[in-house]
mmCIF file of C-alpha atoms in Angstrom:
data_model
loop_
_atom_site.group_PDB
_atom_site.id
_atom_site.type_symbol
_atom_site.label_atom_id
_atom_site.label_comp_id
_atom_site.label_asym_id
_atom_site.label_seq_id
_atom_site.Cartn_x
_atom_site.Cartn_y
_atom_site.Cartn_z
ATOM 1 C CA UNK Z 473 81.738 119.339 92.355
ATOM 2 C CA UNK Z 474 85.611 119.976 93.029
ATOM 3 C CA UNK Z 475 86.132 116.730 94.652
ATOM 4 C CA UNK Z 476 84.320 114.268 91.957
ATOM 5 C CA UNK Z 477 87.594 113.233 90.227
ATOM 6 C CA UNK Z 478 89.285 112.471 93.487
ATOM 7 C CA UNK Z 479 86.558 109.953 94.207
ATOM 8 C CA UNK Z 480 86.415 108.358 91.008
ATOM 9 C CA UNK Z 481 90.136 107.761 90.710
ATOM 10 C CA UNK Z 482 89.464 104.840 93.294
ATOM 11 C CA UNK Z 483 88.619 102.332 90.928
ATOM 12 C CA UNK Z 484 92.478 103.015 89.501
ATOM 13 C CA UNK Z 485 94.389 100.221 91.667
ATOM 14 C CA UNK Z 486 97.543 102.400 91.898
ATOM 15 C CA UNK Z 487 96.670 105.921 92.428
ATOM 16 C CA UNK Z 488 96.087 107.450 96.292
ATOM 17 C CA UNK Z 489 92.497 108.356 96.547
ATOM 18 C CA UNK Z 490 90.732 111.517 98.043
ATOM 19 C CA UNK Z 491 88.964 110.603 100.968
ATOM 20 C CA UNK Z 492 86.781 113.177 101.389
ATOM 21 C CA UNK Z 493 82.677 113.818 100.931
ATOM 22 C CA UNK Z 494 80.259 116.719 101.732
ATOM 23 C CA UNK Z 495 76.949 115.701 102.618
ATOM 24 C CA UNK Z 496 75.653 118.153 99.882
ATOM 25 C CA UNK Z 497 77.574 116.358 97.483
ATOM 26 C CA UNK Z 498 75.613 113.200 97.134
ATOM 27 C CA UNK Z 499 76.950 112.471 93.593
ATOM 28 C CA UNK Z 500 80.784 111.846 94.775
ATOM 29 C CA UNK Z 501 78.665 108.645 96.127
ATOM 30 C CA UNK Z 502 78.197 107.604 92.846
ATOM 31 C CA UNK Z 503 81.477 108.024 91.830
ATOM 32 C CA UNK Z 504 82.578 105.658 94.607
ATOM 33 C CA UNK Z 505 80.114 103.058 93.293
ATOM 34 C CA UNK Z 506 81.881 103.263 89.564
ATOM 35 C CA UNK Z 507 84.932 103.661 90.635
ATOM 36 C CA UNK Z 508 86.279 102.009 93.742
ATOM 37 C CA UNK Z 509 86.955 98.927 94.939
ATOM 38 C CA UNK Z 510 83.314 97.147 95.933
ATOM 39 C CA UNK Z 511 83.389 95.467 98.953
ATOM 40 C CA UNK Z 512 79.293 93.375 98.669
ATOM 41 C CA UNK Z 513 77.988 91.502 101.103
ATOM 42 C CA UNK Z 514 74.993 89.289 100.227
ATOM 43 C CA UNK Z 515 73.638 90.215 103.346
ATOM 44 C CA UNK Z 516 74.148 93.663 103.636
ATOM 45 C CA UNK Z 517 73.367 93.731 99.715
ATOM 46 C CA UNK Z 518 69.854 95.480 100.763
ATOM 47 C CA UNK Z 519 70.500 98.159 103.625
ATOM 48 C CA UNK Z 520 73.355 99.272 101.953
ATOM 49 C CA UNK Z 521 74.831 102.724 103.804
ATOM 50 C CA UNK Z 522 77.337 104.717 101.081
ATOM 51 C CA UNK Z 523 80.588 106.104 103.018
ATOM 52 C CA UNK Z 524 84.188 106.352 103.483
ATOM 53 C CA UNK Z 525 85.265 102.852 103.012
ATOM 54 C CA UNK Z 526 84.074 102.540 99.244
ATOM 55 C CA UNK Z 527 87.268 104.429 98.623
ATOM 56 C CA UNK Z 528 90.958 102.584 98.813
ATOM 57 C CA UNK Z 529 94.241 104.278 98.784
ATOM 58 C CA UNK Z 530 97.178 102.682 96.564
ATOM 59 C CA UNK Z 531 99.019 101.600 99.837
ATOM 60 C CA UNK Z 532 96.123 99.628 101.309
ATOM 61 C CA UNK Z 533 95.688 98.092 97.954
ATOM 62 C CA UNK Z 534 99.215 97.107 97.345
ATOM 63 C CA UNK Z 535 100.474 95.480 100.943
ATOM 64 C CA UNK Z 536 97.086 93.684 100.497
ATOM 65 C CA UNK Z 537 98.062 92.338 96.874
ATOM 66 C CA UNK Z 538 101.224 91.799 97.576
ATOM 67 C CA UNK Z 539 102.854 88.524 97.101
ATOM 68 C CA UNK Z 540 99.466 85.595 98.045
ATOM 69 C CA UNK Z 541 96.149 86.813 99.465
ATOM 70 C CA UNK Z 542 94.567 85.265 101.878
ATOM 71 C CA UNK Z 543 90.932 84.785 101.996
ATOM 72 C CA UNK Z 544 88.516 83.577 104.591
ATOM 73 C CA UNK Z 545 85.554 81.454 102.815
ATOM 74 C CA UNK Z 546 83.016 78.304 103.811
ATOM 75 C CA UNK Z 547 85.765 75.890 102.204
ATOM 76 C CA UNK Z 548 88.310 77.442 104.794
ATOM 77 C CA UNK Z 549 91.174 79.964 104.204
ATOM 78 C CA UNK Z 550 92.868 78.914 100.862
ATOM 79 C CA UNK Z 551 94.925 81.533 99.170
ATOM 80 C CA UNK Z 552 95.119 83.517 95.495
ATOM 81 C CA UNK Z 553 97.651 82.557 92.862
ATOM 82 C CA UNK Z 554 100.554 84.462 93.434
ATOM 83 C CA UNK Z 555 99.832 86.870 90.204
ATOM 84 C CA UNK Z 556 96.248 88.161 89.998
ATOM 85 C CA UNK Z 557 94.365 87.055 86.729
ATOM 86 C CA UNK Z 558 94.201 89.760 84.412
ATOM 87 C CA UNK Z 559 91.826 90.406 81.395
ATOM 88 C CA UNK Z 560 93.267 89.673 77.300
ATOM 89 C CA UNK Z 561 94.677 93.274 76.210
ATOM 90 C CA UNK Z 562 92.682 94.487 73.341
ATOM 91 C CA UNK Z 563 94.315 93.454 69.457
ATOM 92 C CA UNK Z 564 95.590 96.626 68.869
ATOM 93 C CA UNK Z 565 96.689 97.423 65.298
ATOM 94 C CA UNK Z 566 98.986 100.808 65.040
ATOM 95 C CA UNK Z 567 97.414 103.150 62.427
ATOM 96 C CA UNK Z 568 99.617 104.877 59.793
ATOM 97 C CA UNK Z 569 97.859 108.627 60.524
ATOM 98 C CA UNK Z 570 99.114 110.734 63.681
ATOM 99 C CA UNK Z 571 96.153 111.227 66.220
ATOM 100 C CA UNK Z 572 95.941 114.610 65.755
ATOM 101 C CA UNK Z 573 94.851 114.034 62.111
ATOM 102 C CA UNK Z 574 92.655 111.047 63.149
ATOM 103 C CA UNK Z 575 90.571 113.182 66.034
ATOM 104 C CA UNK Z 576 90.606 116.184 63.741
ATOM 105 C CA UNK Z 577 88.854 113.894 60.690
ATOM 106 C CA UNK Z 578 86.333 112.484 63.794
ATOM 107 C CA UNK Z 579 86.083 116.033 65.600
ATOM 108 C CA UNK Z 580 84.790 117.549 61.800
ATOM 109 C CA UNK Z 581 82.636 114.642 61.195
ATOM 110 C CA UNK Z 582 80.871 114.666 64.291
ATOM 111 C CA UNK Z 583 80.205 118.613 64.720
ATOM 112 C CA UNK Z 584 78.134 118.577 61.657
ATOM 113 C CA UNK Z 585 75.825 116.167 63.841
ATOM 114 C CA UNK Z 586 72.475 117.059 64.701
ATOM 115 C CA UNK Z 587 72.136 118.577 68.055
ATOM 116 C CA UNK Z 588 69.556 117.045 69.986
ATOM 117 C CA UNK Z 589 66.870 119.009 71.681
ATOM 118 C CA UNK Z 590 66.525 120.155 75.555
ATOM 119 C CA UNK Z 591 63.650 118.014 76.274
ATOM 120 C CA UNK Z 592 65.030 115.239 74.374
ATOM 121 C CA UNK Z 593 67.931 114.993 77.160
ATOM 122 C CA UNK Z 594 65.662 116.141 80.075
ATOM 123 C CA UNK Z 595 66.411 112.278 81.727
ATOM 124 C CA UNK Z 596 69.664 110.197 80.605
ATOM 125 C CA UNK Z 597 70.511 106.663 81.121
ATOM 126 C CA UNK Z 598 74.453 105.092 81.267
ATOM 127 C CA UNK Z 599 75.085 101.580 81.310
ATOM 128 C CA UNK Z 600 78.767 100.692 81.827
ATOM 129 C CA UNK Z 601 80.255 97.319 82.565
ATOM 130 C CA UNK Z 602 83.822 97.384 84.224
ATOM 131 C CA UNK Z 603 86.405 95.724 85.618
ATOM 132 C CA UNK Z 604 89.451 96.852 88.077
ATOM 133 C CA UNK Z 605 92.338 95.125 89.892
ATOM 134 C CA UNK Z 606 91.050 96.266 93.297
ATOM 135 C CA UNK Z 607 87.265 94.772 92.431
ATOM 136 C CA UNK Z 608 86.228 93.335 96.117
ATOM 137 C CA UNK Z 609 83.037 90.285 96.356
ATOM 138 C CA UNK Z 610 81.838 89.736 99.131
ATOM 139 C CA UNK Z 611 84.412 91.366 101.176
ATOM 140 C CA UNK Z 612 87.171 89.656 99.871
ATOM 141 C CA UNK Z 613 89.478 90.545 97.319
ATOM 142 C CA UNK Z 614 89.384 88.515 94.203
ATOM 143 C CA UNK Z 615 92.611 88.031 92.219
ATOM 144 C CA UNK Z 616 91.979 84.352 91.006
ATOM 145 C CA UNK Z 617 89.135 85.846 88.284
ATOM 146 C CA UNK Z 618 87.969 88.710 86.131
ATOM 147 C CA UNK Z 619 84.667 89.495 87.354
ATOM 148 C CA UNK Z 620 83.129 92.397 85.501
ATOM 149 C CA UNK Z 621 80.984 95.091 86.687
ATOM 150 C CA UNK Z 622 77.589 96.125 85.196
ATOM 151 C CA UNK Z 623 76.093 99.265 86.295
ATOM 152 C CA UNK Z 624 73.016 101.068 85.091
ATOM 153 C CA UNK Z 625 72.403 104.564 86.460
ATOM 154 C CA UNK Z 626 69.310 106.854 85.380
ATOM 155 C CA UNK Z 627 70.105 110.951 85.825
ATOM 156 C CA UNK Z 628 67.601 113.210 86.217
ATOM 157 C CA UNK Z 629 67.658 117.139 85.385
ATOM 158 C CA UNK Z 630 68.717 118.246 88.550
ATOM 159 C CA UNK Z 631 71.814 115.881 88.918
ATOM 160 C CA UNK Z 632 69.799 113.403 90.937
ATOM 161 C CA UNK Z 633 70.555 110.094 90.522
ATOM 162 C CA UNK Z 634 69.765 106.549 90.788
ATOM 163 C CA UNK Z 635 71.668 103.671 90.086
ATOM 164 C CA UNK Z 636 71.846 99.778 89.631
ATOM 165 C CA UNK Z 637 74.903 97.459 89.788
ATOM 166 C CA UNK Z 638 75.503 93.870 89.540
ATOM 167 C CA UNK Z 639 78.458 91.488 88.703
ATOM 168 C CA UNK Z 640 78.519 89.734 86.038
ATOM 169 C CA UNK Z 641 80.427 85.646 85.179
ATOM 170 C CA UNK Z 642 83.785 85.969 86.081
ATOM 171 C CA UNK Z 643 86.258 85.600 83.071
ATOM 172 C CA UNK Z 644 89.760 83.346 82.576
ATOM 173 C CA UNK Z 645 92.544 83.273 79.863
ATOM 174 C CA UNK Z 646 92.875 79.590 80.737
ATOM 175 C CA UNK Z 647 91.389 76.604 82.125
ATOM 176 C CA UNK Z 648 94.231 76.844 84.854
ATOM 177 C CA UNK Z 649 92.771 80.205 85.856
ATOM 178 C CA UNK Z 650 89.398 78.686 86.182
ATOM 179 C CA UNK Z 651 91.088 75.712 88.016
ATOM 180 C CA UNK Z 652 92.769 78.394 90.758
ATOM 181 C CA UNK Z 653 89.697 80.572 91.348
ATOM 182 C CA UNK Z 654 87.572 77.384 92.126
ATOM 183 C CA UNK Z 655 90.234 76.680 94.390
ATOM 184 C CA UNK Z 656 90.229 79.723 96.013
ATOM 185 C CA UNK Z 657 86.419 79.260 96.978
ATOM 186 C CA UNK Z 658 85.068 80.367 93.246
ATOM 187 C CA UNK Z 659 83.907 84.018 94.787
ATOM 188 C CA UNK Z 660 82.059 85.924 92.498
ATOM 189 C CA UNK Z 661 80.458 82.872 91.391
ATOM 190 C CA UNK Z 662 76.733 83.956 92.282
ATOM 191 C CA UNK Z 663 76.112 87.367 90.868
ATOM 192 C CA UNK Z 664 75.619 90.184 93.429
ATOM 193 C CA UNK Z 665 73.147 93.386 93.151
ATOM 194 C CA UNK Z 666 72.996 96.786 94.682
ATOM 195 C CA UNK Z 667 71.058 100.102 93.976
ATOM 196 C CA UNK Z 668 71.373 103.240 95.790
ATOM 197 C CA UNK Z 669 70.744 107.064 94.281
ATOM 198 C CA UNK Z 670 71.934 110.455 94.651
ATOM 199 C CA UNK Z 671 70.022 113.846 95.866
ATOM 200 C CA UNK Z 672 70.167 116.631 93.091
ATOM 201 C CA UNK Z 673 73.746 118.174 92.045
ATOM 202 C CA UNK Z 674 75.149 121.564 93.415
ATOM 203 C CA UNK Z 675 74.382 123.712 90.373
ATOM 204 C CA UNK Z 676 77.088 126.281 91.961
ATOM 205 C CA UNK Z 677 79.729 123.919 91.046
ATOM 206 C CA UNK Z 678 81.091 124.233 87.367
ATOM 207 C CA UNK Z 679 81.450 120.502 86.893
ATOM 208 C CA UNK Z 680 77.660 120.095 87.068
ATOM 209 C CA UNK Z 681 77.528 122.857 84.236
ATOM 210 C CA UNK Z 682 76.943 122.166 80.589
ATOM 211 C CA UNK Z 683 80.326 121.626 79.162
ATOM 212 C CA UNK Z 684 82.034 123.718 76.787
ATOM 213 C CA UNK Z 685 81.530 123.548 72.649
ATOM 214 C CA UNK Z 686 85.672 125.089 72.153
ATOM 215 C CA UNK Z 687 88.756 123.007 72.765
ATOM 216 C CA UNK Z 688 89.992 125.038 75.218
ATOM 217 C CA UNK Z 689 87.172 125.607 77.211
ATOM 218 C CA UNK Z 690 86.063 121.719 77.339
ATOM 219 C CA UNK Z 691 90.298 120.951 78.422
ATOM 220 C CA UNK Z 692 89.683 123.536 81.601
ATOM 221 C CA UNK Z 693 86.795 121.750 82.350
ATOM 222 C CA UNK Z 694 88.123 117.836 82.224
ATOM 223 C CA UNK Z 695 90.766 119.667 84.753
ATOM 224 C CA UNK Z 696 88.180 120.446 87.017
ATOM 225 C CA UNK Z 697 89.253 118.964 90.819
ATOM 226 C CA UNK Z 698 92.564 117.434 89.456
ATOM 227 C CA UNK Z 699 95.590 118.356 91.782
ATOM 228 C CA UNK Z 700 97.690 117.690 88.662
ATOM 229 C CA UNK Z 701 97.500 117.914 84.446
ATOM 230 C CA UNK Z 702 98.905 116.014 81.861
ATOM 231 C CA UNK Z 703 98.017 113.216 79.274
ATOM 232 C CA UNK Z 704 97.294 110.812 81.728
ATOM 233 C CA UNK Z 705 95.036 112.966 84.010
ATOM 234 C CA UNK Z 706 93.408 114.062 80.545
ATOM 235 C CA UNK Z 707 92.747 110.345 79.398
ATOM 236 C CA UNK Z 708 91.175 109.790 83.168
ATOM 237 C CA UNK Z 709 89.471 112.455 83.344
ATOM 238 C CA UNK Z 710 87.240 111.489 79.515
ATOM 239 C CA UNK Z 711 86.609 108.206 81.221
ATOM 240 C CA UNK Z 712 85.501 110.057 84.791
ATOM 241 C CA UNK Z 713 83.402 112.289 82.637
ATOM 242 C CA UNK Z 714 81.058 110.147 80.316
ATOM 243 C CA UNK Z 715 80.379 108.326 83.280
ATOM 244 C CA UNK Z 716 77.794 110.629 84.059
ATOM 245 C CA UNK Z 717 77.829 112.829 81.048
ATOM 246 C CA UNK Z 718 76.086 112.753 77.736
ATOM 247 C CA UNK Z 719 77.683 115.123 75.097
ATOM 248 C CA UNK Z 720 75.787 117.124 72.293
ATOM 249 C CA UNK Z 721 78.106 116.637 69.225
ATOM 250 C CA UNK Z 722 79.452 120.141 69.566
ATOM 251 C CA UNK Z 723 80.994 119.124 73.098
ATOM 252 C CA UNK Z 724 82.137 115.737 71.709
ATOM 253 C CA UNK Z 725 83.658 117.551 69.059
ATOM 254 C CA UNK Z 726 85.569 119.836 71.379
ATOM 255 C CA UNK Z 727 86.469 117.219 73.469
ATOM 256 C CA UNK Z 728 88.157 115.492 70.796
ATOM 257 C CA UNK Z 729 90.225 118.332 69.528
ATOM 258 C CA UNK Z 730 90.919 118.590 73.753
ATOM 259 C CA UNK Z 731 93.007 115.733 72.929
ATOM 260 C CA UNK Z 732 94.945 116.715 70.236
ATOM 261 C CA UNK Z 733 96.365 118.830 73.058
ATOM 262 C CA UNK Z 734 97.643 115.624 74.811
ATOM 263 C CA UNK Z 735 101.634 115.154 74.363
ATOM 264 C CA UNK Z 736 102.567 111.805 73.414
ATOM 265 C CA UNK Z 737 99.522 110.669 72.118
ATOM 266 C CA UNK Z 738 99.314 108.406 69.690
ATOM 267 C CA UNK Z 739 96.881 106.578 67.148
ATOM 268 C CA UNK Z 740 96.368 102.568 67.875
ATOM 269 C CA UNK Z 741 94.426 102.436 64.694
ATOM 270 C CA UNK Z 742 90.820 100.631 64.938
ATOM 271 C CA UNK Z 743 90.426 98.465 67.576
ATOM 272 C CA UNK Z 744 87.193 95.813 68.424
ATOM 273 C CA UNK Z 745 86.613 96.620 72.356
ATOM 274 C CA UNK Z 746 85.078 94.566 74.983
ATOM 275 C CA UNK Z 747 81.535 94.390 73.612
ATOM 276 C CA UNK Z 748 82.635 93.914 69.892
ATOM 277 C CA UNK Z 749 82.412 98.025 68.504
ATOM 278 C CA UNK Z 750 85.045 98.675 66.398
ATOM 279 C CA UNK Z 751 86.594 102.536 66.831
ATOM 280 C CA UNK Z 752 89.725 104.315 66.996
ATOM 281 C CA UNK Z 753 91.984 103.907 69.619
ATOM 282 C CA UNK Z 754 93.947 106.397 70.999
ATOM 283 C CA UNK Z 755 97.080 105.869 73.889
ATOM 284 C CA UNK Z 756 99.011 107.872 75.812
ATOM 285 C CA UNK Z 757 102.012 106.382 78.758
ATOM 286 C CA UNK Z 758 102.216 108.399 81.885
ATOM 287 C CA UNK Z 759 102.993 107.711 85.622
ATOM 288 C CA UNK Z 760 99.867 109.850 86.473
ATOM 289 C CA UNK Z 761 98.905 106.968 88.862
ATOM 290 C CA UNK Z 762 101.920 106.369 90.148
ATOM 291 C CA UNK Z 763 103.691 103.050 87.803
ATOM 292 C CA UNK Z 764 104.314 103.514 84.192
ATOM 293 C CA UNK Z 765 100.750 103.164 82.874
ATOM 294 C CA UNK Z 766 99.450 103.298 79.234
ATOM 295 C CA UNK Z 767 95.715 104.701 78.994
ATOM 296 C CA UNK Z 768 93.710 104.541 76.269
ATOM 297 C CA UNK Z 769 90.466 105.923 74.539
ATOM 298 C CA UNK Z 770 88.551 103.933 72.031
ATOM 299 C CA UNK Z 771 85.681 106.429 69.690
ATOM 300 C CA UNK Z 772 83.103 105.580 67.281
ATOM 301 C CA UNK Z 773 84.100 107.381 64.508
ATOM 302 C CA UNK Z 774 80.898 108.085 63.524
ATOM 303 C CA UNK Z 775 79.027 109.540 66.414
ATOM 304 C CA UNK Z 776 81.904 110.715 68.379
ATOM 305 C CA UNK Z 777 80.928 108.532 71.478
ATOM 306 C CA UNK Z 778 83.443 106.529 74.004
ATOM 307 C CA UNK Z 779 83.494 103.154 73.660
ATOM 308 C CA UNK Z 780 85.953 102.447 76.115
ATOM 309 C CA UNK Z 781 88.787 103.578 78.301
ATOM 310 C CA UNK Z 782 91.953 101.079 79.679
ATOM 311 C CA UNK Z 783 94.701 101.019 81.763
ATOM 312 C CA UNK Z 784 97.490 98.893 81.173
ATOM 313 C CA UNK Z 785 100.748 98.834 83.533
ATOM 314 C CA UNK Z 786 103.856 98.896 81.056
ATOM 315 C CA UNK Z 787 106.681 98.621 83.627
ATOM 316 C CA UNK Z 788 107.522 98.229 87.086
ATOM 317 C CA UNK Z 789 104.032 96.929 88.888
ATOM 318 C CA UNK Z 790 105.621 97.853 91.975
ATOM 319 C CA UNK Z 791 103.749 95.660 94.799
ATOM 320 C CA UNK Z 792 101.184 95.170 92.829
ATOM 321 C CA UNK Z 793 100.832 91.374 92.200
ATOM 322 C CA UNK Z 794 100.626 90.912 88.175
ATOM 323 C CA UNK Z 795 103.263 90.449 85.784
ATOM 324 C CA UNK Z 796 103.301 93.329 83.484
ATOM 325 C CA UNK Z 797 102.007 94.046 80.761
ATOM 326 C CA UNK Z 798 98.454 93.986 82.290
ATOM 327 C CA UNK Z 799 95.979 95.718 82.144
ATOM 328 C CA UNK Z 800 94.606 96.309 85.708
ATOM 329 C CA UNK Z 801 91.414 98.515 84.860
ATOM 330 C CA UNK Z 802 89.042 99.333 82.028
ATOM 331 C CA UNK Z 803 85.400 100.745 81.378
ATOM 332 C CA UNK Z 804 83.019 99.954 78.550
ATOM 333 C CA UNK Z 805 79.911 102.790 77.466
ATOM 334 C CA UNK Z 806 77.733 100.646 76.164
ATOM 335 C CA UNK Z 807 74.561 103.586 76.429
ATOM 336 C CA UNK Z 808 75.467 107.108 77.115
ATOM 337 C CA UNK Z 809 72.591 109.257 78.249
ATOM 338 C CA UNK Z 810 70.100 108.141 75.571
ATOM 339 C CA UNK Z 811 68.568 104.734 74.483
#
């Protein structure tokens, strides 16, 4: 559907958000789920009602993080450090090989790749875990912690969908974080659950199509309901995609050499993400969102797959309340589409 991206690009802290949703469209309501701001309530946790408020514009999100925020708990009203806690960046290590040599190497590897059969990805499964700046428990915004997202969503061959997501232990780079976030009322400090689904995907709409096998083709279609292009929007866009996606190797092949077609990319070298993998990292800086932002891709070389996607601010954080560097969002594929 044309409007998917705009949806999804809530979870970025920074960027102004589409607020828009057909009633056809039930899989935008997904998107808001992995990528906006949550807002759970324990007690609304089991009637919960999808709609316009998942999704947060970069204005509301930065005159609320600006400077101390104020939240209302059973301790009282106590306030969040002045800077938001922000998760360790990843140990990069800067590879001697250009990234168009790197992702050509992967692109040829993985192509040769078995393809699997049609009935073989009749259903698909994605489990992410995640974490963003604008990450809401409870109602409140949480700045004092890093409280990771873990979301489990089961697609059926029609584009219906039905999905699963909880929070998982928040996460400090010190025991003074820990110390400021159990001042703050320690939100987040009970996990909280939520399922909803989906109805089946518009067919009509060529973002619900089987993606293209040729560079060119699959670059067209990561453009698909993005007002703008460039290396940033292309870096989003893989991380929007695989969401929801699972690739044949001849479309994570393609999607690969897509990249090559990103200017100002460059190779990290291999990289350990979030849940241990190592791959190849790949970064590009644009102001896509709107602040000087690096993104970057992490692959298994092997199979092709994402392992990961961040954002890290490199500049001005304009309003937002963290001391830059910091990364302010990032996604981990820990299953895509198959067991």
């Amino acid at each position: 559907m044309r409007d998917l991206e705009e949806n999804f690009r809530a979870l970025d802290p920074v960027m102004r958000t589409a607020d828009t949703v057909s009633a056809p469209e039930r899989e935008a309501d997904l998107a808001r789920i992995l990528r906006s701001p949550r807002q759970v309530s324990r007690a609304a946790a089991s009637s919960r009602v999808l709609s316009r408020r998942w999704a947060l514009t970069s204005v509301a999100v930065a005159v609320a993080a600006a400077g101390a925020l104020v939240m209302t708990n059973v301790l009282g009203t106590t306030a969040q450090p002045a800077y938001a806690v922000t998760p360790a960046p990843l140990a990069y290590d800067r590879g001697a090989e250009s990234a168009t040599d790197v992702l050509e190497k992967i692109a040829s590897r993985v192509e040769k790749l078995r393809e699997q059969s049609s009935d073989a990805r009749s259903d698909e499964h994605f489990i992410q875990e995640s974490w963003s700046l604008a990450t809401r428990v409870d109602g409140q915004q949480v700045t004092s912690a890093v409280i990771p997202e873990h979301r489990e969503t089961w697609k059926q061959p029609d584009g219906s969908m039905k999905w699963t997501v909880r929070t998982e232990k928040p996460g400090f780079q010190s025991s003074e974080q820990r110390k400021a976030w159990e001042e703050a009322g320690a939100v987040g400090e009970e996990p909280e659950t939520w399922s909803d689904s989906s109805g089946p995907a518009d067919p009509a709409d060529p973002v619900n199509q089987e993606p293209p096998t040729d560079p060119e083709g699959m670059a067209s279609w990561l453009r698909l309901g993005h007002e703008t292009s460039g290396a940033g929007q292309l870096f989003s866009s893989v991380s929007e995609r695989n969401l929801t996606h699972s690739f044949t190797p001849g479309q994570r092949a393609a999607l690969l050499r897509a990249l090559k077609q990103a200017p100002g990319i460059e190779y990290r070298g291999e990289v350990k993400d979030r849940a241990g993998r190592a791959g190849a990292a790949f970064s590009v800086n644009s102001e896509y969102g709107g602040l000087p932002t690096r993104y970057s891709l992490v692959f298994d070389e092997a199979s092709g797959d994402l392992l990961s996607y961040e954002e890290e601010l490199t500049g001005s954080a304009g309003k937002l309340n963290v001391r830059t560097p910091a990364v302010i969002a990032y996604v981990t594929y820990l299953v895509h589409g198959q067991e």
